[in-house]
Short mmCIF file of C-alpha atoms in Angstrom, two decimals:
data_model
loop_
_atom_site.label_atom_id
_atom_site.label_comp_id
_atom_site.label_asym_id
_atom_site.label_seq_id
_atom_site.Cartn_x
_atom_site.Cartn_y
_atom_site.Cartn_z
CA UNK A 1 0.00 0.00 0.00
CA UNK A 2 1.44 3.34 -1.01
CA UNK A 3 1.49 6.56 0.96
CA UNK A 4 -0.55 9.63 0.09
CA UNK A 5 1.11 12.96 0.73
CA UNK A 6 -0.52 15.71 2.78
CA UNK A 7 -0.49 19.43 2.17
CA UNK A 8 -1.30 22.54 4.17
CA UNK A 9 -0.68 23.12 7.85
CA UNK A 10 2.21 25.52 7.22
CA UNK A 11 1.08 28.00 9.89
CA UNK A 12 0.55 25.30 12.50
CA UNK A 13 3.95 23.75 11.73
CA UNK A 14 5.67 27.15 11.97
CA UNK A 15 3.91 27.82 15.26
CA UNK A 16 4.83 24.37 16.57
CA UNK A 17 8.49 25.11 15.78
CA UNK A 18 8.15 28.41 17.59
CA UNK A 19 6.62 26.64 20.58
CA UNK A 20 9.57 24.25 20.74
CA UNK A 21 11.85 27.26 20.96
CA UNK A 22 9.57 28.84 23.58
CA UNK A 23 9.68 25.78 25.81
CA UNK A 24 13.46 25.53 25.37
CA UNK A 25 14.05 28.96 26.85
CA UNK A 26 10.87 29.99 28.65
CA UNK A 27 12.42 29.51 32.10
CA UNK A 28 14.69 32.48 31.27
CA UNK A 29 17.71 30.77 32.76
CA UNK A 30 21.20 31.74 31.66
CA UNK A 31 21.88 30.38 28.14
CA UNK A 32 24.09 27.29 28.26
CA UNK A 33 27.37 27.97 26.52
CA UNK A 34 28.77 25.35 24.15
CA UNK A 35 31.99 25.37 26.18
CA UNK A 36 29.97 24.27 29.21
CA UNK A 37 28.34 21.43 27.29
CA UNK A 38 31.71 20.38 25.89
CA UNK A 39 33.34 20.54 29.29
CA UNK A 40 30.64 19.05 31.47
CA UNK A 41 28.75 16.67 29.18
CA UNK A 42 31.78 14.90 27.81
CA UNK A 43 30.20 11.44 27.66
CA UNK A 44 26.99 12.68 26.09
CA UNK A 45 28.95 14.46 23.36
CA UNK A 46 30.87 11.24 22.73
CA UNK A 47 27.65 9.27 22.41
CA UNK A 48 26.13 11.72 19.95
CA UNK A 49 29.29 11.74 17.81
CA UNK A 50 29.38 7.94 17.80
CA UNK A 51 25.75 7.52 16.79
CA UNK A 52 25.86 10.51 14.46
CA UNK A 53 28.96 8.94 12.90
CA UNK A 54 30.68 12.30 12.80
CA UNK A 55 33.57 13.31 15.01
CA UNK A 56 32.83 16.98 15.61
CA UNK A 57 32.59 17.82 19.33
CA UNK A 58 31.54 21.47 18.93
CA UNK A 59 28.79 20.58 16.48
CA UNK A 60 27.61 17.75 18.75
CA UNK A 61 27.37 20.29 21.59
CA UNK A 62 25.39 22.64 19.38
CA UNK A 63 22.80 20.05 18.34
CA UNK A 64 22.50 18.86 21.91
CA UNK A 65 21.64 22.39 23.00
CA UNK A 66 19.30 22.88 20.07
CA UNK A 67 17.44 19.64 20.78
CA UNK A 68 17.13 20.10 24.54
CA UNK A 69 19.28 17.07 25.24
CA UNK A 70 17.51 14.61 22.92
CA UNK A 71 20.31 12.22 21.92
CA UNK A 72 18.42 10.57 19.05
CA UNK A 73 17.45 13.85 17.48
CA UNK A 74 20.96 15.23 17.97
CA UNK A 75 22.61 12.22 16.33
CA UNK A 76 20.05 12.45 13.52
CA UNK A 77 20.88 16.11 12.98
CA UNK A 78 24.61 15.44 13.02
CA UNK A 79 24.16 12.79 10.33
CA UNK A 80 22.06 15.17 8.28
CA UNK A 81 24.78 17.82 8.60
CA UNK A 82 27.39 15.29 7.57
CA UNK A 83 25.42 14.64 4.39
CA UNK A 84 25.90 18.27 3.33
CA UNK A 85 29.71 18.04 3.38
CA UNK A 86 32.12 16.72 0.85
CA UNK A 87 34.34 13.84 1.86
CA UNK A 88 37.79 14.90 0.76
CA UNK A 89 40.08 12.59 2.69
CA UNK A 90 40.48 9.02 3.86
CA UNK A 91 42.70 8.63 6.89
CA UNK A 92 45.49 6.15 7.28
CA UNK A 93 44.33 3.23 9.40
CA UNK A 94 44.13 4.22 13.08
CA UNK A 95 46.93 2.75 15.16
CA UNK A 96 45.37 2.14 18.58
CA UNK A 97 48.74 0.97 19.89
CA UNK A 98 49.78 4.62 19.61
CA UNK A 99 46.93 5.66 21.89
CA UNK A 100 47.44 8.22 24.62
CA UNK A 101 45.81 5.98 27.18
CA UNK A 102 43.42 7.47 29.68
CA UNK A 103 42.02 4.18 30.80
CA UNK A 104 43.07 0.63 30.17
CA UNK A 105 41.87 -2.51 31.91
CA UNK A 106 41.64 -6.23 31.41
CA UNK A 107 39.25 -8.56 33.16
CA UNK A 108 41.06 -11.59 31.72
CA UNK A 109 44.44 -10.99 33.36
CA UNK A 110 45.23 -9.43 36.70
CA UNK A 111 48.75 -8.51 35.71
CA UNK A 112 49.22 -6.99 32.30
CA UNK A 113 52.26 -5.27 30.78
CA UNK A 114 52.06 -1.63 31.77
CA UNK A 115 49.49 -2.42 34.43
CA UNK A 116 45.78 -1.87 34.81
CA UNK A 117 44.83 1.79 34.75
CA UNK A 118 41.31 2.55 35.92
CA UNK A 119 41.37 6.10 34.58
CA UNK A 120 38.21 8.22 34.71
CA UNK A 121 35.51 5.67 35.54
CA UNK A 122 32.44 5.37 37.74
CA UNK A 123 32.71 1.56 37.72
CA UNK A 124 33.63 1.40 41.39
CA UNK A 125 31.50 4.28 42.63
CA UNK A 126 28.50 3.72 44.88
CA UNK A 127 25.98 5.50 42.68
CA UNK A 128 24.97 7.91 45.44
CA UNK A 129 23.55 11.31 44.65
CA UNK A 130 26.06 14.08 45.26
CA UNK A 131 23.99 16.85 46.83
CA UNK A 132 27.00 19.18 46.84
CA UNK A 133 26.53 19.70 43.11
CA UNK A 134 23.22 21.43 43.75
CA UNK A 135 25.08 24.48 45.01
CA UNK A 136 28.37 24.02 43.14
CA UNK A 137 30.22 27.29 42.53
CA UNK A 138 33.28 28.32 40.57
CA UNK A 139 35.03 28.52 43.93
CA UNK A 140 34.30 24.83 44.53
CA UNK A 141 35.64 23.97 41.10
CA UNK A 142 38.83 25.98 41.60
CA UNK A 143 39.36 24.44 45.03
CA UNK A 144 38.99 20.91 43.68
CA UNK A 145 41.30 21.54 40.74
CA UNK A 146 43.91 23.14 43.00
CA UNK A 147 43.90 20.15 45.34
CA UNK A 148 43.94 17.75 42.41
CA UNK A 149 46.98 19.43 40.84
CA UNK A 150 48.80 19.47 44.18
CA UNK A 151 48.59 15.70 44.43
CA UNK A 152 51.03 15.28 41.56
CA UNK A 153 54.67 14.75 42.53
CA UNK A 154 56.36 16.71 39.77
CA UNK A 155 59.82 15.60 40.86
CA UNK A 156 59.27 12.06 39.66
CA UNK A 157 57.07 12.11 36.61
CA UNK A 158 56.85 9.07 34.36
CA UNK A 159 57.04 9.51 30.60
CA UNK A 160 54.05 8.64 28.46
CA UNK A 161 54.49 4.96 27.54
CA UNK A 162 53.39 2.93 24.55
CA UNK A 163 51.40 0.10 26.07
CA UNK A 164 51.56 -3.28 24.40
CA UNK A 165 48.30 -5.13 24.04
CA UNK A 166 46.96 -7.85 26.26
CA UNK A 167 46.18 -10.03 23.24
CA UNK A 168 49.93 -10.11 22.50
CA UNK A 169 50.27 -12.45 25.50
CA UNK A 170 47.74 -14.91 24.10
CA UNK A 171 49.09 -14.65 20.59
CA UNK A 172 52.61 -15.41 21.75
CA UNK A 173 51.29 -18.64 23.29
CA UNK A 174 49.41 -19.52 20.11
CA UNK A 175 46.09 -19.54 21.96
CA UNK A 176 44.46 -16.75 19.99
CA UNK A 177 43.50 -17.36 16.39
CA UNK A 178 41.24 -16.02 13.71
CA UNK A 179 37.61 -17.08 13.74
CA UNK A 180 37.28 -20.02 11.40
CA UNK A 181 34.52 -18.63 9.29
CA UNK A 182 34.25 -17.99 5.62
CA UNK A 183 34.93 -14.29 6.11
CA UNK A 184 34.33 -11.90 3.28
CA UNK A 185 37.16 -9.40 3.74
CA UNK A 186 35.98 -6.88 1.14
CA UNK A 187 36.05 -3.34 2.53
CA UNK A 188 32.62 -1.82 2.10
CA UNK A 189 31.47 1.68 2.92
CA UNK A 190 27.84 1.36 3.98
CA UNK A 191 27.29 5.09 3.41
CA UNK A 192 28.04 4.57 -0.29
CA UNK A 193 26.84 1.05 -0.94
CA UNK A 194 23.54 -0.53 0.04
CA UNK A 195 24.02 -3.35 2.50
CA UNK A 196 23.20 -6.84 1.29
CA UNK A 197 23.13 -9.84 3.57
CA UNK A 198 25.28 -11.68 4.37
CA UNK A 199 27.28 -8.46 4.63
CA UNK A 200 31.08 -8.42 4.67
CA UNK A 201 32.55 -8.07 8.14
CA UNK A 202 33.77 -4.57 7.29
CA UNK A 203 30.17 -3.46 6.76
CA UNK A 204 29.09 -5.08 10.01
CA UNK A 205 31.84 -3.34 11.98
CA UNK A 206 31.03 0.02 10.39
CA UNK A 207 27.34 -0.37 11.19
CA UNK A 208 28.05 -1.40 14.77
CA UNK A 209 30.42 1.53 15.23
CA UNK A 210 27.56 3.92 14.43
CA UNK A 211 24.79 1.87 16.01
CA UNK A 212 22.63 3.07 18.87
CA UNK A 213 24.25 2.23 22.19
CA UNK A 214 21.12 0.94 23.92
CA UNK A 215 20.20 -1.18 20.91
CA UNK A 216 23.48 -3.02 20.69
CA UNK A 217 23.68 -3.32 24.47
CA UNK A 218 20.28 -5.09 24.52
CA UNK A 219 21.29 -7.61 21.90
CA UNK A 220 24.73 -8.16 23.44
CA UNK A 221 23.00 -8.72 26.78
CA UNK A 222 20.63 -11.24 25.20
CA UNK A 223 23.69 -13.14 24.00
CA UNK A 224 25.13 -13.23 27.50
CA UNK A 225 21.82 -14.45 28.94
CA UNK A 226 21.83 -17.47 26.67
CA UNK A 227 20.04 -16.37 23.50
CA UNK A 228 23.09 -17.23 21.44
CA UNK A 229 26.42 -18.44 22.64
CA UNK A 230 28.61 -15.67 23.92
CA UNK A 231 30.79 -16.04 26.96
CA UNK A 232 33.09 -13.18 26.25
CA UNK A 233 35.71 -11.74 28.55
CA UNK A 234 37.17 -8.26 28.27
CA UNK A 235 40.66 -9.07 27.03
CA UNK A 236 41.40 -5.37 27.00
CA UNK A 237 39.42 -2.20 27.12
CA UNK A 238 41.24 1.02 26.38
CA UNK A 239 40.08 4.59 26.13
CA UNK A 240 42.22 7.43 24.91
CA UNK A 241 43.33 9.56 22.03
CA UNK A 242 44.75 8.33 18.75
CA UNK A 243 46.33 10.38 15.98
CA UNK A 244 44.52 10.77 12.66
CA UNK A 245 46.71 11.02 9.59
CA UNK A 246 45.76 11.75 6.00
CA UNK A 247 47.64 12.25 2.75
CA UNK A 248 47.69 15.86 1.64
CA UNK A 249 47.54 17.14 -1.94
CA UNK A 250 51.26 16.42 -2.34
CA UNK A 251 50.85 12.86 -1.13
CA UNK A 252 52.57 13.44 2.20
CA UNK A 253 51.15 11.74 5.27
CA UNK A 254 50.08 14.52 7.63
CA UNK A 255 48.85 14.37 11.20
CA UNK A 256 45.63 16.39 11.46
CA UNK A 257 44.81 15.92 15.13
CA UNK A 258 43.74 13.29 17.63
CA UNK A 259 40.36 11.73 18.29
CA UNK A 260 39.11 10.05 21.44
CA UNK A 261 38.07 6.43 20.95
CA UNK A 262 37.14 3.36 22.98
CA UNK A 263 38.48 -0.01 21.95
CA UNK A 264 37.28 -3.36 23.31
CA UNK A 265 38.92 -6.67 22.55
CA UNK A 266 36.51 -9.36 23.66
CA UNK A 267 37.97 -12.84 24.02
CA UNK A 268 35.83 -15.93 23.64
CA UNK A 269 36.35 -19.64 23.06
CA UNK A 270 35.78 -21.06 19.62
CA UNK A 271 33.80 -24.27 19.19
CA UNK A 272 36.17 -26.74 17.63
CA UNK A 273 35.44 -29.20 14.86
CA UNK A 274 36.10 -32.92 15.06
CA UNK A 275 39.01 -32.53 12.65
CA UNK A 276 40.63 -29.96 14.95
CA UNK A 277 39.75 -30.92 18.52
CA UNK A 278 42.13 -28.48 20.22
CA UNK A 279 40.12 -25.52 21.47
CA UNK A 280 41.34 -21.99 20.97
CA UNK A 281 40.34 -18.42 21.62
CA UNK A 282 39.33 -15.69 19.24
CA UNK A 283 38.43 -12.04 19.30
CA UNK A 284 35.33 -9.94 18.89
CA UNK A 285 36.31 -6.38 18.11
CA UNK A 286 34.73 -3.13 19.26
CA UNK A 287 35.85 0.39 18.40
CA UNK A 288 33.83 3.59 18.54
CA UNK A 289 34.18 7.35 18.74
CA UNK A 290 34.56 8.85 22.19
CA UNK A 291 34.46 7.21 25.59
CA UNK A 292 31.59 4.78 25.28
CA UNK A 293 32.60 1.55 26.93
CA UNK A 294 29.14 -0.04 26.87
CA UNK A 295 29.06 0.41 23.12
CA UNK A 296 32.56 -0.89 22.42
CA UNK A 297 32.02 -3.99 24.60
CA UNK A 298 28.61 -4.68 23.03
CA UNK A 299 30.10 -4.24 19.57
CA UNK A 300 32.84 -6.73 20.42
CA UNK A 301 30.29 -9.29 21.63
CA UNK A 302 28.04 -8.88 18.59
CA UNK A 303 30.97 -8.97 16.16
CA UNK A 304 31.69 -12.42 17.58
CA UNK A 305 28.10 -13.73 17.83
CA UNK A 306 27.26 -12.72 14.26
CA UNK A 307 30.11 -14.92 13.08
CA UNK A 308 29.25 -17.88 15.31
CA UNK A 309 26.29 -19.25 13.35
CA UNK A 310 22.91 -19.98 14.92
CA UNK A 311 19.40 -18.61 14.87
CA UNK A 312 19.33 -16.43 17.97
CA UNK A 313 18.71 -12.71 17.30
CA UNK A 314 22.28 -11.78 18.27
CA UNK A 315 23.61 -14.33 15.80
CA UNK A 316 21.55 -13.07 12.89
CA UNK A 317 23.46 -10.38 11.07
CA UNK A 318 20.45 -8.77 9.40
CA UNK A 319 18.51 -8.67 12.67
CA UNK A 320 21.38 -7.13 14.61
CA UNK A 321 22.52 -4.58 12.06
CA UNK A 322 19.14 -3.33 10.86
CA UNK A 323 17.57 -3.03 14.29
CA UNK A 324 20.45 -1.33 16.05
CA UNK A 325 20.77 1.39 13.43
CA UNK A 326 19.55 4.17 15.68
CA UNK A 327 18.69 6.82 13.14
CA UNK A 328 16.64 4.49 10.96
CA UNK A 329 14.78 2.87 13.83
CA UNK A 330 14.21 6.27 15.44
CA UNK A 331 13.01 7.70 12.15
CA UNK A 332 10.69 4.83 11.41
CA UNK A 333 9.19 4.74 14.89
CA UNK A 334 8.59 8.47 14.83
CA UNK A 335 7.18 8.54 11.34
CA UNK A 336 4.17 6.76 12.86
CA UNK A 337 3.22 10.15 14.34
CA UNK A 338 2.81 11.67 10.88
CA UNK A 339 -0.61 11.65 9.16
CA UNK A 340 -1.56 8.19 7.90
CA UNK A 341 -5.18 9.18 7.26
CA UNK A 342 -5.56 7.63 3.82
CA UNK A 343 -3.69 4.48 4.75
CA UNK A 344 -5.75 4.00 7.89
CA UNK A 345 -9.07 4.89 6.22
CA UNK A 346 -8.32 2.46 3.43
CA UNK A 347 -7.76 -0.29 5.99
CA UNK A 348 -10.90 0.76 7.82
CA UNK A 349 -12.96 0.58 4.61
CA UNK A 350 -11.70 -2.93 3.97
CA UNK A 351 -12.60 -3.89 7.52
CA UNK A 352 -16.12 -2.43 7.20
CA UNK A 353 -16.67 -4.20 3.92
CA UNK A 354 -15.54 -7.49 5.45
CA UNK A 355 -17.96 -6.99 8.36
CA UNK A 356 -20.78 -6.15 5.94
CA UNK A 357 -20.04 -9.25 3.88
CA UNK A 358 -20.11 -11.39 6.99
CA UNK A 359 -23.38 -9.86 8.14
CA UNK A 360 -24.88 -10.42 4.70
CA UNK A 361 -23.74 -14.04 4.65
CA UNK A 362 -25.27 -14.59 8.07
CA UNK A 363 -28.57 -13.16 6.75
CA UNK A 364 -28.53 -15.50 3.78
CA UNK A 365 -28.12 -18.45 6.10
CA UNK A 366 -31.03 -17.32 8.29
CA UNK A 367 -28.83 -16.27 11.22
CA UNK A 368 -28.53 -12.68 10.21
CA UNK A 369 -31.47 -11.01 11.95
CA UNK A 370 -30.57 -9.53 15.28
CA UNK A 371 -32.81 -10.71 18.12
CA UNK A 372 -34.87 -7.92 19.66
CA UNK A 373 -33.38 -6.79 22.98
CA UNK A 374 -35.30 -8.22 25.85
CA UNK A 375 -36.11 -6.54 29.12
CA UNK A 376 -34.57 -8.42 31.97
CA UNK A 377 -37.90 -9.21 33.70
CA UNK A 378 -39.93 -9.71 30.55
CA UNK A 379 -40.96 -13.35 30.21
CA UNK A 380 -39.95 -14.92 26.95
CA UNK A 381 -42.79 -15.32 24.55
CA UNK B 1 58.37 5.60 26.12
CA UNK B 2 56.22 7.17 23.45
CA UNK B 3 57.86 9.91 21.39
CA UNK B 4 54.92 12.28 21.71
CA UNK B 5 54.52 15.46 19.69
CA UNK B 6 57.71 14.89 17.67
CA UNK B 7 55.75 15.55 14.48
CA UNK B 8 55.53 19.29 13.72
CA UNK B 9 51.91 18.85 12.62
CA UNK B 10 51.17 17.43 16.06
CA UNK B 11 52.43 20.66 17.62
CA UNK B 12 50.66 22.93 15.14
CA UNK B 13 47.30 21.16 15.46
CA UNK B 14 47.32 21.13 19.26
CA UNK B 15 49.17 24.25 20.40
CA UNK B 16 47.32 27.28 21.78
CA UNK B 17 45.60 29.02 18.87
CA UNK B 18 46.26 32.63 19.97
CA UNK B 19 50.02 31.92 20.14
CA UNK B 20 49.99 30.30 16.70
CA UNK B 21 48.02 33.20 15.29
CA UNK B 22 50.54 35.70 16.67
CA UNK B 23 53.40 33.74 15.12
CA UNK B 24 51.77 33.69 11.68
CA UNK B 25 50.85 37.37 11.89
CA UNK B 26 54.53 38.04 12.48
CA UNK B 27 55.55 35.79 9.57
CA UNK B 28 53.05 37.58 7.32
CA UNK B 29 55.09 40.78 7.67
CA UNK B 30 58.20 39.17 6.21
CA UNK B 31 56.80 36.77 3.62
CA UNK B 32 54.50 37.12 0.66
CA UNK B 33 51.50 34.94 1.43
CA UNK B 34 48.81 34.18 -1.07
CA UNK B 35 45.75 32.16 -0.18
CA UNK B 36 45.23 29.63 -2.97
CA UNK B 37 42.26 27.93 -1.37
CA UNK B 38 40.33 29.57 1.43
CA UNK B 39 39.87 27.50 4.58
CA UNK B 40 36.90 25.23 4.09
CA UNK B 41 35.34 22.38 5.98
CA UNK B 42 35.10 18.87 4.61
CA UNK B 43 35.08 15.30 5.86
CA UNK B 44 37.75 12.73 6.51
CA UNK B 45 36.64 9.13 6.60
CA UNK B 46 38.51 7.46 9.44
CA UNK B 47 39.80 4.01 8.58
CA UNK B 48 40.39 1.41 11.25
CA UNK B 49 41.17 -2.28 11.54
CA UNK B 50 40.54 -4.97 14.11
CA UNK B 51 43.52 -6.01 16.20
CA UNK B 52 43.72 -9.69 15.35
CA UNK B 53 42.52 -10.35 11.81
CA UNK B 54 43.43 -6.88 10.56
CA UNK B 55 40.02 -6.49 8.97
CA UNK B 56 39.82 -2.96 7.69
CA UNK B 57 36.60 -1.00 8.19
CA UNK B 58 35.33 2.57 8.25
CA UNK B 59 34.86 3.91 11.75
CA UNK B 60 33.05 7.12 10.80
CA UNK B 61 33.87 10.57 9.54
CA UNK B 62 35.67 13.44 11.19
CA UNK B 63 35.02 17.10 10.48
CA UNK B 64 38.15 18.57 8.92
CA UNK B 65 39.28 22.01 7.77
CA UNK B 66 41.67 22.38 4.84
CA UNK B 67 43.49 25.38 3.43
CA UNK B 68 46.07 25.93 0.71
CA UNK B 69 48.49 28.84 0.51
CA UNK B 70 51.55 29.93 -1.36
CA UNK B 71 54.35 31.51 0.70
CA UNK B 72 57.02 33.23 -1.40
CA UNK B 73 55.91 30.94 -4.21
CA UNK B 74 56.14 27.75 -2.14
CA UNK B 75 52.98 25.70 -1.63
CA UNK B 76 51.64 24.98 1.83
CA UNK B 77 48.76 22.78 2.91
CA UNK B 78 46.95 23.13 6.20
CA UNK B 79 44.78 20.33 7.53
CA UNK B 80 43.27 19.96 10.96
CA UNK B 81 40.33 18.34 12.69
CA UNK B 82 37.25 20.40 13.49
CA UNK B 83 35.97 23.66 12.09
CA UNK B 84 39.23 25.59 12.45
CA UNK B 85 39.67 28.13 9.63
CA UNK B 86 42.36 30.18 11.39
CA UNK B 87 44.37 27.18 12.50
CA UNK B 88 44.23 25.52 9.08
CA UNK B 89 45.52 28.73 7.48
CA UNK B 90 48.32 28.98 10.06
CA UNK B 91 49.26 25.31 9.56
CA UNK B 92 49.38 25.88 5.79
CA UNK B 93 51.71 28.90 6.17
CA UNK B 94 54.01 26.97 8.52
CA UNK B 95 53.94 23.95 6.20
CA UNK B 96 55.13 26.08 3.27
CA UNK B 97 57.95 27.59 5.31
CA UNK B 98 59.03 24.28 6.84
CA UNK B 99 59.15 22.41 3.56
CA UNK B 100 60.51 25.04 1.22
CA UNK B 101 63.91 25.04 -0.42
CA UNK B 102 65.37 27.58 1.98
CA UNK B 103 65.77 27.06 5.69
CA UNK B 104 62.70 27.55 7.83
CA UNK B 105 62.58 30.86 9.76
CA UNK B 106 64.25 30.68 13.15
CA UNK B 107 61.13 32.23 14.69
CA UNK B 108 59.04 29.31 13.47
CA UNK B 109 61.54 26.69 14.62
CA UNK B 110 61.75 28.32 18.05
CA UNK B 111 57.96 28.37 18.28
CA UNK B 112 57.79 24.67 17.46
CA UNK B 113 60.36 23.75 20.09
CA UNK B 114 58.72 25.90 22.74
CA UNK B 115 55.26 24.55 22.11
CA UNK B 116 56.46 20.98 21.64
CA UNK B 117 57.92 21.20 25.14
CA UNK B 118 54.67 22.68 26.49
CA UNK B 119 52.56 19.93 24.93
CA UNK B 120 54.88 17.19 26.16
CA UNK B 121 54.72 18.69 29.66
CA UNK B 122 50.92 18.91 29.46
CA UNK B 123 50.51 15.32 28.33
CA UNK B 124 53.10 14.02 30.78
CA UNK B 125 51.32 15.71 33.66
CA UNK B 126 47.95 14.41 32.54
CA UNK B 127 49.30 10.90 32.15
CA UNK B 128 50.79 11.00 35.63
CA UNK B 129 47.44 12.06 37.04
CA UNK B 130 45.94 9.11 35.21
CA UNK B 131 48.65 6.82 36.58
CA UNK B 132 47.42 7.57 40.08
CA UNK B 133 44.53 5.25 39.24
CA UNK B 134 46.92 2.41 38.44
CA UNK B 135 45.47 -0.61 40.23
CA UNK B 136 46.75 -3.95 41.41
CA UNK B 137 43.70 -5.89 42.57
CA UNK B 138 44.41 -8.71 44.98
CA UNK B 139 42.42 -11.90 45.03
CA UNK B 140 40.49 -12.52 48.26
CA UNK B 141 42.77 -15.44 49.12
CA UNK B 142 45.82 -13.18 48.98
CA UNK B 143 47.09 -10.99 51.79
#
């Protein structure tokens, strides 16, 4: 059934847009500056950039302000903005081993080369409300920062190290191997080429990297609860900044800045075949813009489950990739709010006709006439 | 140890913008600078690969500003992340002067060394703050 367009309503739509703006600022509070959003909503900015598939912190802050904190709408707007720009460069492949590490942990090994660095995390916090923030002042901020800086012993500073990866340990023992699947290694850009299933792994990784965090978390969680076989362990999770390099017009490789990313290397056991009874481990890979550990871990789990075979939702590539695409699922769900008058009326007409036909058939068979309503105390004749 | 900020582009893309702007304004007085291509924003598709199988994939795009100049007839290209028209112009001017046939201006080289040191100090301090969260969990059976 096709759609029928609507027309009119321009004044109401313009007024609705004006009302949105009214409700955004009607409290007459001090306008939020983008620098404040960038500084104090770091993780939200990262999430919007990841799902908007555009690394542009200032623009992410702008859309967040514009959309009153709606992450879906902000990511949608960032993607729309991206579509207006020309892609002029392809970077060299990111080297996450070069990362300026802000956080790096492993739940597989207690002792790892370079050590476990918790970094900025709320993992071990007690999730209690901090009432002090209600009355936080610049004085409080300055006091905290002063005390924080004073804790550093500047007489014995360590240099910034290059941290080897945890998977190196397993690889050196020969315990970590590629997934034995018929992997299509073609590099696909899903923004330029329609996805066909089964999709190459490159397409799956690209789609997961821009997927909606909650969506991929749900499916990754389903895998861990038994709907699909995933018993993954965080081999290594690292958060930090990596350099981006491109080739300039003269063909020279140039560093253009650093981006913050989260990388998760999820280790899981591979089911062995009869011909090769020795079990081994393999990797599910997660990488996304910004600090978004839930997303990177979920991506790593789903990368692995989609290659494991099976009928569970998390193992079905089309199910995972189509339904975790946040902008499409958000758009489709919200399009239900738009006028569907003709579509619905058409369905209603069909329904009425079916009821009429049934009534008519009943009449033909002698069952069609409705019995006269009887009063409760009236004796039957 | 990581050799951080050894690349001149690393310094130019991360140093304080007002300082970089002052440097280039000073260079403008002694060199003939022509803007070949005004600073403009575009996209860079970021390529990545998984750690084990080296499967390449596209991570997403990054907002980028590019600029092209000619300094005393030598071409210079400025590229940096974000919407940064002034910085991309400054990077382009420095690029032309650093990669020309004649020696780069002493003023520019001094700037790079000064700001390289500042950035290394900044990152080293930050990393040492981060190192304070270095953890060595003990198992319950251990003392």
